[in-house]
Structure formats: C-alpha cells, structure tokens
Amino acid sequence: MKNSEKIFECKNITVSFGAIKALQNISVAFERGKIHAVVGQNGAGKTTFARVVAGLIKPTKGEMVINNTPMLGGNVEKTRLAGVELVHQSFALPPSFTVAEAMQFGAPTGGLFTKRKLEKTWQKHLDRLDINVKASMKIKDLPVETQQAVEIARALVSDAKFLILDEPTAVLSPETTEKLFDRIRKLQKNGVTIILVLHKLKEVLKIADTVTVLRGGKLVQSPTDCANIDRKKLSEMIIGENSSKQLQNDKIDQNKSHISDQMVLKMNGISTVKDVEGARLDNIDFQVASGEIVGIAGIEGNGQRTLVRSIAYLVGIEKGEIFLNNLNVTKNSHLERRAIGLRIIPFERNVEGLSLSASLWENWSIRKYLQSPIFSFIKPEIDKKNCDEALKKWNVKCSSVEQLAGSLSGGNAQKVILSREMDENARLIIAAQPTRGLDIGATDFVWKSLRKAKNNGCRIILISSDLDEIFDISDRVVVFLSGKIVGEFMPPFDIKEIGAAMIGAEI
Ligand code: ATP
C-alpha cells in the first residue's frame, strides 16, 4: 500500500491500564475508501483500539499517522481536525435534548441561534443524509435505530473522512441493521473510510471489505480481504483453533428437558399503566411452564420492556393478577419476588444491571443481600471469594474482583450480570438481550447455560431483537405488538408468519 492510500497507520501501539495490557504492540494500516471490520473476543481490545484511533486514549507507547497527520494520540481536537469521528458503543446523546440541540452540541462552531433557525439548519443536514427524523423531536422519544442514525449524523457534521462505529449493530434488529448497512455503503461511495467493530461474523462477511482480528490485546490478523476468508476460518482466528474445536463439540451437549405441567409464571389479564418508555400492557394472559424457554419476538417498543417491568414490580398494574410458583405475588415487592427465584438480565446493563462506580465483588454480592432477610452481615472476604469463582467460571476478563465495573469491556460487564443472575436458586430468568455485545464463544456459553438452567427445571423468558437467536433456543415464541400478545408459535418456527405477526399483517 502506498502512503497516500493509507488513511491510518500505527506502529507498536501499546495501551496499559495499570497491570492490564489492553493493546500490545499493534502495528496495522487501513486502506482509504474501504469498510474495515475489527473483530475479537470480549476484552480483546477493540473498543480501546477504536478510542485510540479517535484520540480519546493516549497510548502508553507507539505512534500513528492519521489522514497524513502524524499523531501521538490522546488529542480529540487534533484527531477531529484530521477528519476522524467515533460513534460510541453506548449512545452519548443527551435524552432531554431535541435532535437539533444534540447536533449543535457536537458542532465545531458555536453562535447564537433561534430555536427555529437551529432546527432548520440541522433538518437540512439530516435530510441530506436521508435520515428520516424531525429535528424538533426529543432524543428520548426516538427509537433506538433513529438515535443511532442521529449519532452518525452528528459524527458527520464536520465532514468526517474516517468514521469509526463501535458495535453499531448490537442494539439493532436485523431489519434496522440492513438499513444501517445501506447507510454505511452510501457513505463509502461518498468517499468515507469506515471502521466497524462487530461481533457477528455473518455481518462482517456481508458488509466489510477487510477484516482485522485482535486477540488478548494483540493483532492476530492484519486487514485481510473478506473475499478470501470464510466464517469457520474467521471464528478460529478470533478464539484460537483449539477453543474453536471445543466450541463445536460442546454444541452437541443438549439434554432433553423434563417438562412438567407446573406453571411458574402465570399472568392473568394483566393491564398496566403507561410505562416510562410509553408502552402499556393490555390484558395479557401469559404463562411459562417448568422447563420451558419462551421467546418474545416483537419490534422494539411494543411492550417487551413493560412486560419485564410488570413481572419485576416496577410498573403500576391496573388490573389482573401475577402468580409466581403458585403464589399470588401481584402486590409483592421486587425483593420478595427475587427471594422466590425471579432473576433478571436487564436490557440496559450499564443502567439497570450494574453500578459502574462500584467494584465487581460489590456488584456481584448485592444479590445475596437483596434476597436474604434484613439482618444479614456483610462478609467481604467470603463475598470476594465467591465472586472470584463465579467470574472465573464465566471467563470474565478482569484484573481482580476489586476492579470497578465501569472499566470492564462491554461483553465482560454483561458476563458479570449473567454470572450473578443465573444462580442455582433461579426459578424464572428473564433474559433481555442476554447476548448483546458478546463474542461468539460467550454467546454459545450463554445459550448453553440457558438450556442447562431449563433442564434443571428453571423457566426462561428470552427477549431478543435477533430472531435467529430466538428461533435457536426457544420452545415457544410469543409475539408482542402494541402491548398485546398477537401470536403464539410452536417449532418449527416460520420467519414469514412471525414477521407478519410482528407488524400486524395478515399472510
Ligand atoms: P467487548 O467486546 O467486550 O466490548 P473489547 O474488545 O472492546 O471488548 P476493550 O473494551 O477494549 O475490549 O477492553 C480491553 C481490556 O482492557 C479489557 O480487559 C478491559 O477490562 C480493559 N480496560 C478497558 N478500559 C479500561 C479502563 N478504563 N480501566 C481498566 N481496564 C480497562
């Protein structure tokens, strides 16, 4: 590659966080005008790499040339001037802002504007990028894919030439992922170079021109043409050949479940008030039997979150009754429900699942104190030991149980929640997007763990925007639309029928 063809080149980039080496001696170059995927297991260093390129982290060692400008890193302003923008893994738009205000917030030039002028200016920018949203709308009222499109629009305010998207598909449904890919291809045609951090290999092979693999902070594969690689080879590179064989053998381990008639969850005619996200449940009759995994399909925002919140006692019930393990718990608190075996893997791990400023062991042990009687003594040494064992079992990459939850990689943070919620006393597990942001090895481990829990008599509600995931492990699929159950399906699942139910169409 000639110098002019490279948009980015780095030599010996190393990033250390205390004892953790997040990146080790990375030397790599990316060609201009292409879509480059960066892949690797959870904790491999992908986000750290993206943040180094975007100027958010100054490497401990090494040098870079970005868009013909030599840099030592750690200077966002200089990096943005060189035409680089990053769209973060977790969205950073202020929820109470309007789209126009959020766009102005990230704009390089300030000034005095009237509200109307601001909206008019940014509406033009959004229209030019084919983003179908009104600049006057509030961020918090937008569906997740529109929020992401606005994030991208904001990144393109200053005519970026090099755009990095960190796990952009993790929060998207398959249909909205397609739309994002169309948008990315259009940007590429307009001369933008793109780095995509991705987990799903199917997506890598669909969208990217090249793929780069990181493992344990090291570069194991420089940008390779996707045309010369297949899924099997790629997964071997990501997890190492030996681990890959183990994964395939493990897949055979699926015992038959021993289904009994005993219901664990019974919702009789449940209607709720309007939830914070705007949806309400409307006369829901729903049961989950022992040894059953029920998949919930639906376009985001159709009551799935309210379903979780109603079972968790976090939204007002207008009418109906909820039974857990044959007990009427309609008026029981969240903690009382936990004490009889309710476990939740929440939608938003950083908000609902973890306290980011607390240590891993505190985050992990909290469940014990939530589920036990009021007078229980905190025993840090025992808690730390138990936490350490659980995190090792789940292969969480961390320096020690004292590490703050906020400094874990996204996938490892999710594994901490899974290790906490999927304990032996769980009777009903609600798994909301349980594999979001997880690498292929960890995803496989979650699926196996859910199946194992089911075989041990646990009941599982799986909510996912990934229909493949739902079809793969559910015994039954229920479709939500506008807060109502509009369809119930048994295997073999027909994607056309379920897809039609999701949008309220007849087929
Ligand atoms: P994922 O797929 O789970 O998002 P990743 O490949 O993006 O993972 P990074 O987020 O780059 O991984 O993390 C790489 C390693 O660096 C992890 O072990 C993580 O715990 C560690 N790390 C990242 N940021 C910090 C920080 N601020 N302080 C301490 N350790 C950190």
PDB file of N, CA, C and O in Angstrom, residues 39-43 46 89 167 169-171 198-201 203 238-239 345 349 394-396 409-419 422 432-450 466 469:
ATOM      1  N   VAL A  39     -12.611  -7.323  14.619  1.00  0.00           N
ATOM      2  CA  VAL A  39     -13.323  -8.313  15.426  1.00  0.00           C
ATOM      3  C   VAL A  39     -12.403  -8.881  16.500  1.00  0.00           C
ATOM      4  O   VAL A  39     -11.182  -8.701  16.458  1.00  0.00           O
ATOM      5  N   GLY A  40     -13.009  -9.598  17.446  1.00  0.00           N
ATOM      6  CA  GLY A  40     -12.228 -10.215  18.522  1.00  0.00           C
ATOM      7  C   GLY A  40     -13.157 -10.540  19.674  1.00  0.00           C
ATOM      8  O   GLY A  40     -14.266 -10.011  19.755  1.00  0.00           O
ATOM      9  N   GLN A  41     -12.663 -11.398  20.585  1.00  0.00           N
ATOM     10  CA  GLN A  41     -13.494 -11.777  21.728  1.00  0.00           C
ATOM     11  C   GLN A  41     -13.727 -10.594  22.654  1.00  0.00           C
ATOM     12  O   GLN A  41     -13.062  -9.566  22.518  1.00  0.00           O
ATOM     13  N   ASN A  42     -14.627 -10.786  23.617  1.00  0.00           N
ATOM     14  CA  ASN A  42     -14.828  -9.739  24.611  1.00  0.00           C
ATOM     15  C   ASN A  42     -13.523  -9.486  25.353  1.00  0.00           C
ATOM     16  O   ASN A  42     -12.872 -10.424  25.801  1.00  0.00           O
ATOM     17  N   GLY A  43     -13.162  -8.220  25.440  1.00  0.00           N
ATOM     18  CA  GLY A  43     -11.929  -7.873  26.143  1.00  0.00           C
ATOM     19  C   GLY A  43     -10.692  -7.970  25.258  1.00  0.00           C
ATOM     20  O   GLY A  43      -9.572  -7.806  25.732  1.00  0.00           O
ATOM     21  N   LYS A  46     -10.847  -4.177  21.267  1.00  0.00           N
ATOM     22  CA  LYS A  46     -11.445  -3.492  20.112  1.00  0.00           C
ATOM     23  C   LYS A  46     -11.854  -2.051  20.435  1.00  0.00           C
ATOM     24  O   LYS A  46     -11.523  -1.115  19.711  1.00  0.00           O
ATOM     25  N   GLN A  89     -20.086   2.901  21.504  1.00  0.00           N
ATOM     26  CA  GLN A  89     -20.863   1.691  21.752  1.00  0.00           C
ATOM     27  C   GLN A  89     -22.165   2.017  22.484  1.00  0.00           C
ATOM     28  O   GLN A  89     -23.232   1.581  22.093  1.00  0.00           O
ATOM     29  N   GLU A 167     -19.362  -1.350  17.647  1.00  0.00           N
ATOM     30  CA  GLU A 167     -20.506  -2.268  17.801  1.00  0.00           C
ATOM     31  C   GLU A 167     -21.840  -1.620  17.448  1.00  0.00           C
ATOM     32  O   GLU A 167     -22.762  -1.588  18.267  1.00  0.00           O
ATOM     33  N   THR A 169     -24.206  -2.569  15.550  1.00  0.00           N
ATOM     34  CA  THR A 169     -25.375  -3.424  15.315  1.00  0.00           C
ATOM     35  C   THR A 169     -25.885  -4.068  16.593  1.00  0.00           C
ATOM     36  O   THR A 169     -26.938  -4.692  16.587  1.00  0.00           O
ATOM     37  N   ALA A 170     -25.129  -3.898  17.700  1.00  0.00           N
ATOM     38  CA  ALA A 170     -25.501  -4.609  18.932  1.00  0.00           C
ATOM     39  C   ALA A 170     -26.918  -4.269  19.381  1.00  0.00           C
ATOM     40  O   ALA A 170     -27.621  -5.119  19.918  1.00  0.00           O
ATOM     41  N   VAL A 171     -27.360  -3.047  19.155  1.00  0.00           N
ATOM     42  CA  VAL A 171     -28.682  -2.654  19.649  1.00  0.00           C
ATOM     43  C   VAL A 171     -29.756  -2.714  18.555  1.00  0.00           C
ATOM     44  O   VAL A 171     -30.895  -2.330  18.786  1.00  0.00           O
ATOM     45  N   LEU A 198     -17.357  -5.235  15.129  1.00  0.00           N
ATOM     46  CA  LEU A 198     -18.522  -6.126  15.020  1.00  0.00           C
ATOM     47  C   LEU A 198     -18.266  -7.431  15.771  1.00  0.00           C
ATOM     48  O   LEU A 198     -17.115  -7.822  15.972  1.00  0.00           O
ATOM     49  N   HIS A 199     -19.374  -8.102  16.142  1.00  0.00           N
ATOM     50  CA  HIS A 199     -19.248  -9.437  16.740  1.00  0.00           C
ATOM     51  C   HIS A 199     -19.780 -10.529  15.829  1.00  0.00           C
ATOM     52  O   HIS A 199     -19.258 -11.631  15.804  1.00  0.00           O
ATOM     53  N   LYS A 200     -20.851 -10.193  15.100  1.00  0.00           N
ATOM     54  CA  LYS A 200     -21.485 -11.257  14.314  1.00  0.00           C
ATOM     55  C   LYS A 200     -20.745 -11.450  12.988  1.00  0.00           C
ATOM     56  O   LYS A 200     -20.666 -10.526  12.173  1.00  0.00           O
ATOM     57  N   LEU A 201     -20.265 -12.654  12.805  1.00  0.00           N
ATOM     58  CA  LEU A 201     -19.431 -12.922  11.627  1.00  0.00           C
ATOM     59  C   LEU A 201     -20.233 -12.818  10.338  1.00  0.00           C
ATOM     60  O   LEU A 201     -19.722 -12.399   9.299  1.00  0.00           O
ATOM     61  N   GLU A 203     -22.442 -10.674   9.747  1.00  0.00           N
ATOM     62  CA  GLU A 203     -22.460  -9.245   9.403  1.00  0.00           C
ATOM     63  C   GLU A 203     -21.117  -8.811   8.813  1.00  0.00           C
ATOM     64  O   GLU A 203     -21.075  -8.053   7.846  1.00  0.00           O
ATOM     65  N   ILE A 238     -10.485 -15.763  15.730  1.00  0.00           N
ATOM     66  CA  ILE A 238     -10.959 -14.975  16.868  1.00  0.00           C
ATOM     67  C   ILE A 238     -10.697 -15.697  18.187  1.00  0.00           C
ATOM     68  O   ILE A 238     -10.192 -15.121  19.141  1.00  0.00           O
ATOM     69  N   ILE A 239     -11.048 -16.978  18.231  1.00  0.00           N
ATOM     70  CA  ILE A 239     -10.942 -17.638  19.541  1.00  0.00           C
ATOM     71  C   ILE A 239      -9.775 -18.609  19.621  1.00  0.00           C
ATOM     72  O   ILE A 239      -9.541 -19.211  20.655  1.00  0.00           O
ATOM     73  N   ILE A 345     -31.943 -10.448  33.692  1.00  0.00           N
ATOM     74  CA  ILE A 345     -30.794  -9.932  32.939  1.00  0.00           C
ATOM     75  C   ILE A 345     -31.369  -8.753  32.161  1.00  0.00           C
ATOM     76  O   ILE A 345     -32.132  -8.942  31.225  1.00  0.00           O
ATOM     77  N   ARG A 349     -27.476  -2.884  30.531  1.00  0.00           N
ATOM     78  CA  ARG A 349     -26.584  -3.378  31.579  1.00  0.00           C
ATOM     79  C   ARG A 349     -25.932  -2.258  32.375  1.00  0.00           C
ATOM     80  O   ARG A 349     -25.723  -2.387  33.568  1.00  0.00           O
ATOM     81  N   TRP A 394     -17.223 -17.982  34.341  1.00  0.00           N
ATOM     82  CA  TRP A 394     -17.775 -17.280  33.171  1.00  0.00           C
ATOM     83  C   TRP A 394     -16.681 -16.641  32.315  1.00  0.00           C
ATOM     84  O   TRP A 394     -16.973 -15.926  31.369  1.00  0.00           O
ATOM     85  N   ASN A 395     -15.428 -16.911  32.714  1.00  0.00           N
ATOM     86  CA  ASN A 395     -14.317 -16.419  31.905  1.00  0.00           C
ATOM     87  C   ASN A 395     -14.336 -14.892  31.738  1.00  0.00           C
ATOM     88  O   ASN A 395     -14.088 -14.376  30.650  1.00  0.00           O
ATOM     89  N   VAL A 396     -14.636 -14.200  32.841  1.00  0.00           N
ATOM     90  CA  VAL A 396     -14.664 -12.736  32.782  1.00  0.00           C
ATOM     91  C   VAL A 396     -13.232 -12.217  32.803  1.00  0.00           C
ATOM     92  O   VAL A 396     -12.433 -12.622  33.662  1.00  0.00           O
ATOM     93  N   SER A 409     -14.770  -4.247  29.789  1.00  0.00           N
ATOM     94  CA  SER A 409     -15.251  -4.160  28.411  1.00  0.00           C
ATOM     95  C   SER A 409     -16.744  -4.530  28.428  1.00  0.00           C
ATOM     96  O   SER A 409     -17.218  -5.191  29.365  1.00  0.00           O
ATOM     97  N   GLY A 410     -17.488  -4.081  27.387  1.00  0.00           N
ATOM     98  CA  GLY A 410     -18.937  -4.275  27.353  1.00  0.00           C
ATOM     99  C   GLY A 410     -19.347  -5.724  27.552  1.00  0.00           C
ATOM    100  O   GLY A 410     -20.227  -6.047  28.366  1.00  0.00           O
ATOM    101  N   GLY A 411     -18.693  -6.619  26.841  1.00  0.00           N
ATOM    102  CA  GLY A 411     -19.058  -8.035  26.904  1.00  0.00           C
ATOM    103  C   GLY A 411     -18.753  -8.624  28.276  1.00  0.00           C
ATOM    104  O   GLY A 411     -19.527  -9.434  28.807  1.00  0.00           O
ATOM    105  N   ASN A 412     -17.649  -8.211  28.852  1.00  0.00           N
ATOM    106  CA  ASN A 412     -17.299  -8.739  30.177  1.00  0.00           C
ATOM    107  C   ASN A 412     -18.270  -8.228  31.244  1.00  0.00           C
ATOM    108  O   ASN A 412     -18.607  -8.948  32.180  1.00  0.00           O
ATOM    109  N   ALA A 413     -18.734  -6.995  31.079  1.00  0.00           N
ATOM    110  CA  ALA A 413     -19.720  -6.457  32.025  1.00  0.00           C
ATOM    111  C   ALA A 413     -21.001  -7.306  31.954  1.00  0.00           C
ATOM    112  O   ALA A 413     -21.598  -7.650  32.978  1.00  0.00           O
ATOM    113  N   GLN A 414     -21.395  -7.663  30.732  1.00  0.00           N
ATOM    114  CA  GLN A 414     -22.593  -8.490  30.570  1.00  0.00           C
ATOM    115  C   GLN A 414     -22.397  -9.857  31.235  1.00  0.00           C
ATOM    116  O   GLN A 414     -23.307 -10.385  31.868  1.00  0.00           O
ATOM    117  N   LYS A 415     -21.179 -10.393  31.134  1.00  0.00           N
ATOM    118  CA  LYS A 415     -20.929 -11.706  31.743  1.00  0.00           C
ATOM    119  C   LYS A 415     -21.018 -11.636  33.269  1.00  0.00           C
ATOM    120  O   LYS A 415     -21.409 -12.597  33.918  1.00  0.00           O
ATOM    121  N   VAL A 416     -20.649 -10.490  33.862  1.00  0.00           N
ATOM    122  CA  VAL A 416     -20.760 -10.349  35.323  1.00  0.00           C
ATOM    123  C   VAL A 416     -22.236 -10.458  35.726  1.00  0.00           C
ATOM    124  O   VAL A 416     -22.591 -11.156  36.684  1.00  0.00           O
ATOM    125  N   ILE A 417     -23.106  -9.799  34.954  1.00  0.00           N
ATOM    126  CA  ILE A 417     -24.545  -9.858  35.261  1.00  0.00           C
ATOM    127  C   ILE A 417     -25.059 -11.286  35.109  1.00  0.00           C
ATOM    128  O   ILE A 417     -25.786 -11.800  35.960  1.00  0.00           O
ATOM    129  N   LEU A 418     -24.657 -11.934  34.023  1.00  0.00           N
ATOM    130  CA  LEU A 418     -25.123 -13.310  33.787  1.00  0.00           C
ATOM    131  C   LEU A 418     -24.682 -14.226  34.930  1.00  0.00           C
ATOM    132  O   LEU A 418     -25.451 -15.044  35.422  1.00  0.00           O
ATOM    133  N   SER A 419     -23.425 -14.070  35.371  1.00  0.00           N
ATOM    134  CA  SER A 419     -22.926 -14.951  36.434  1.00  0.00           C
ATOM    135  C   SER A 419     -23.677 -14.699  37.737  1.00  0.00           C
ATOM    136  O   SER A 419     -23.813 -15.576  38.564  1.00  0.00           O
ATOM    137  N   MET A 422     -27.764 -15.983  36.987  1.00  0.00           N
ATOM    138  CA  MET A 422     -28.080 -17.367  36.659  1.00  0.00           C
ATOM    139  C   MET A 422     -27.548 -18.299  37.742  1.00  0.00           C
ATOM    140  O   MET A 422     -26.740 -19.189  37.481  1.00  0.00           O
ATOM    141  N   ALA A 432     -33.161 -10.448  28.899  1.00  0.00           N
ATOM    142  CA  ALA A 432     -33.418  -9.424  27.885  1.00  0.00           C
ATOM    143  C   ALA A 432     -32.113  -9.154  27.141  1.00  0.00           C
ATOM    144  O   ALA A 432     -31.136  -8.723  27.746  1.00  0.00           O
ATOM    145  N   GLN A 433     -32.101  -9.445  25.883  1.00  0.00           N
ATOM    146  CA  GLN A 433     -30.913  -9.277  25.037  1.00  0.00           C
ATOM    147  C   GLN A 433     -29.671  -9.849  25.732  1.00  0.00           C
ATOM    148  O   GLN A 433     -28.672  -9.144  25.886  1.00  0.00           O
ATOM    149  N   PRO A 434     -29.711 -11.139  26.171  1.00  0.00           N
ATOM    150  CA  PRO A 434     -28.610 -11.639  27.008  1.00  0.00           C
ATOM    151  C   PRO A 434     -27.279 -11.734  26.291  1.00  0.00           C
ATOM    152  O   PRO A 434     -26.237 -11.741  26.929  1.00  0.00           O
ATOM    153  N   THR A 435     -27.287 -11.820  24.954  1.00  0.00           N
ATOM    154  CA  THR A 435     -26.003 -11.985  24.267  1.00  0.00           C
ATOM    155  C   THR A 435     -25.561 -10.706  23.560  1.00  0.00           C
ATOM    156  O   THR A 435     -24.616 -10.720  22.788  1.00  0.00           O
ATOM    157  N   ARG A 436     -26.278  -9.613  23.845  1.00  0.00           N
ATOM    158  CA  ARG A 436     -25.918  -8.330  23.210  1.00  0.00           C
ATOM    159  C   ARG A 436     -24.475  -7.974  23.578  1.00  0.00           C
ATOM    160  O   ARG A 436     -24.110  -7.915  24.755  1.00  0.00           O
ATOM    161  N   GLY A 437     -23.655  -7.781  22.552  1.00  0.00           N
ATOM    162  CA  GLY A 437     -22.264  -7.387  22.790  1.00  0.00           C
ATOM    163  C   GLY A 437     -21.342  -8.533  23.172  1.00  0.00           C
ATOM    164  O   GLY A 437     -20.198  -8.300  23.529  1.00  0.00           O
ATOM    165  N   LEU A 438     -21.845  -9.776  23.130  1.00  0.00           N
ATOM    166  CA  LEU A 438     -20.960 -10.891  23.495  1.00  0.00           C
ATOM    167  C   LEU A 438     -20.304 -11.490  22.264  1.00  0.00           C
ATOM    168  O   LEU A 438     -20.909 -11.548  21.196  1.00  0.00           O
ATOM    169  N   ASP A 439     -19.083 -11.992  22.443  1.00  0.00           N
ATOM    170  CA  ASP A 439     -18.398 -12.638  21.319  1.00  0.00           C
ATOM    171  C   ASP A 439     -18.992 -14.028  21.083  1.00  0.00           C
ATOM    172  O   ASP A 439     -19.829 -14.502  21.860  1.00  0.00           O
ATOM    173  N   ILE A 440     -18.526 -14.714  20.025  1.00  0.00           N
ATOM    174  CA  ILE A 440     -19.163 -15.991  19.678  1.00  0.00           C
ATOM    175  C   ILE A 440     -19.016 -17.049  20.764  1.00  0.00           C
ATOM    176  O   ILE A 440     -19.951 -17.794  21.024  1.00  0.00           O
ATOM    177  N   GLY A 441     -17.859 -17.089  21.410  1.00  0.00           N
ATOM    178  CA  GLY A 441     -17.655 -18.075  22.472  1.00  0.00           C
ATOM    179  C   GLY A 441     -18.591 -17.816  23.638  1.00  0.00           C
ATOM    180  O   GLY A 441     -19.254 -18.726  24.143  1.00  0.00           O
ATOM    181  N   ALA A 442     -18.687 -16.556  24.047  1.00  0.00           N
ATOM    182  CA  ALA A 442     -19.525 -16.197  25.190  1.00  0.00           C
ATOM    183  C   ALA A 442     -21.006 -16.395  24.836  1.00  0.00           C
ATOM    184  O   ALA A 442     -21.796 -16.846  25.679  1.00  0.00           O
ATOM    185  N   THR A 443     -21.387 -16.092  23.598  1.00  0.00           N
ATOM    186  CA  THR A 443     -22.780 -16.285  23.176  1.00  0.00           C
ATOM    187  C   THR A 443     -23.149 -17.756  23.296  1.00  0.00           C
ATOM    188  O   THR A 443     -24.195 -18.117  23.842  1.00  0.00           O
ATOM    189  N   ASP A 444     -22.264 -18.606  22.826  1.00  0.00           N
ATOM    190  CA  ASP A 444     -22.505 -20.033  22.897  1.00  0.00           C
ATOM    191  C   ASP A 444     -22.647 -20.480  24.354  1.00  0.00           C
ATOM    192  O   ASP A 444     -23.509 -21.288  24.694  1.00  0.00           O
ATOM    193  N   PHE A 445     -21.797 -19.912  25.219  1.00  0.00           N
ATOM    194  CA  PHE A 445     -21.833 -20.250  26.643  1.00  0.00           C
ATOM    195  C   PHE A 445     -23.169 -19.824  27.266  1.00  0.00           C
ATOM    196  O   PHE A 445     -23.757 -20.553  28.062  1.00  0.00           O
ATOM    197  N   VAL A 446     -23.669 -18.649  26.867  1.00  0.00           N
ATOM    198  CA  VAL A 446     -24.956 -18.171  27.404  1.00  0.00           C
ATOM    199  C   VAL A 446     -26.071 -19.116  26.961  1.00  0.00           C
ATOM    200  O   VAL A 446     -26.904 -19.545  27.778  1.00  0.00           O
ATOM    201  N   TRP A 447     -26.086 -19.472  25.692  1.00  0.00           N
ATOM    202  CA  TRP A 447     -27.145 -20.359  25.208  1.00  0.00           C
ATOM    203  C   TRP A 447     -27.112 -21.700  25.943  1.00  0.00           C
ATOM    204  O   TRP A 447     -28.125 -22.231  26.337  1.00  0.00           O
ATOM    205  N   LYS A 448     -25.876 -22.216  26.130  1.00  0.00           N
ATOM    206  CA  LYS A 448     -25.750 -23.496  26.835  1.00  0.00           C
ATOM    207  C   LYS A 448     -26.228 -23.349  28.273  1.00  0.00           C
ATOM    208  O   LYS A 448     -26.910 -24.225  28.813  1.00  0.00           O
ATOM    209  N   SER A 449     -25.873 -22.229  28.894  1.00  0.00           N
ATOM    210  CA  SER A 449     -26.261 -22.019  30.290  1.00  0.00           C
ATOM    211  C   SER A 449     -27.779 -21.899  30.410  1.00  0.00           C
ATOM    212  O   SER A 449     -28.374 -22.398  31.370  1.00  0.00           O
ATOM    213  N   LEU A 450     -28.407 -21.230  29.443  1.00  0.00           N
ATOM    214  CA  LEU A 450     -29.872 -21.101  29.495  1.00  0.00           C
ATOM    215  C   LEU A 450     -30.514 -22.493  29.346  1.00  0.00           C
ATOM    216  O   LEU A 450     -31.449 -22.843  30.063  1.00  0.00           O
ATOM    217  N   ASP A 466     -32.902 -10.358  17.939  1.00  0.00           N
ATOM    218  CA  ASP A 466     -32.297 -11.245  16.949  1.00  0.00           C
ATOM    219  C   ASP A 466     -33.182 -12.490  16.804  1.00  0.00           C
ATOM    220  O   ASP A 466     -33.179 -13.375  17.661  1.00  0.00           O
ATOM    221  N   GLU A 469     -31.609 -15.914  17.093  1.00  0.00           N
ATOM    222  CA  GLU A 469     -31.344 -16.342  18.476  1.00  0.00           C
ATOM    223  C   GLU A 469     -32.615 -16.912  19.108  1.00  0.00           C
ATOM    224  O   GLU A 469     -32.599 -17.967  19.734  1.00  0.00           O
TER     225      GLU A 469
END
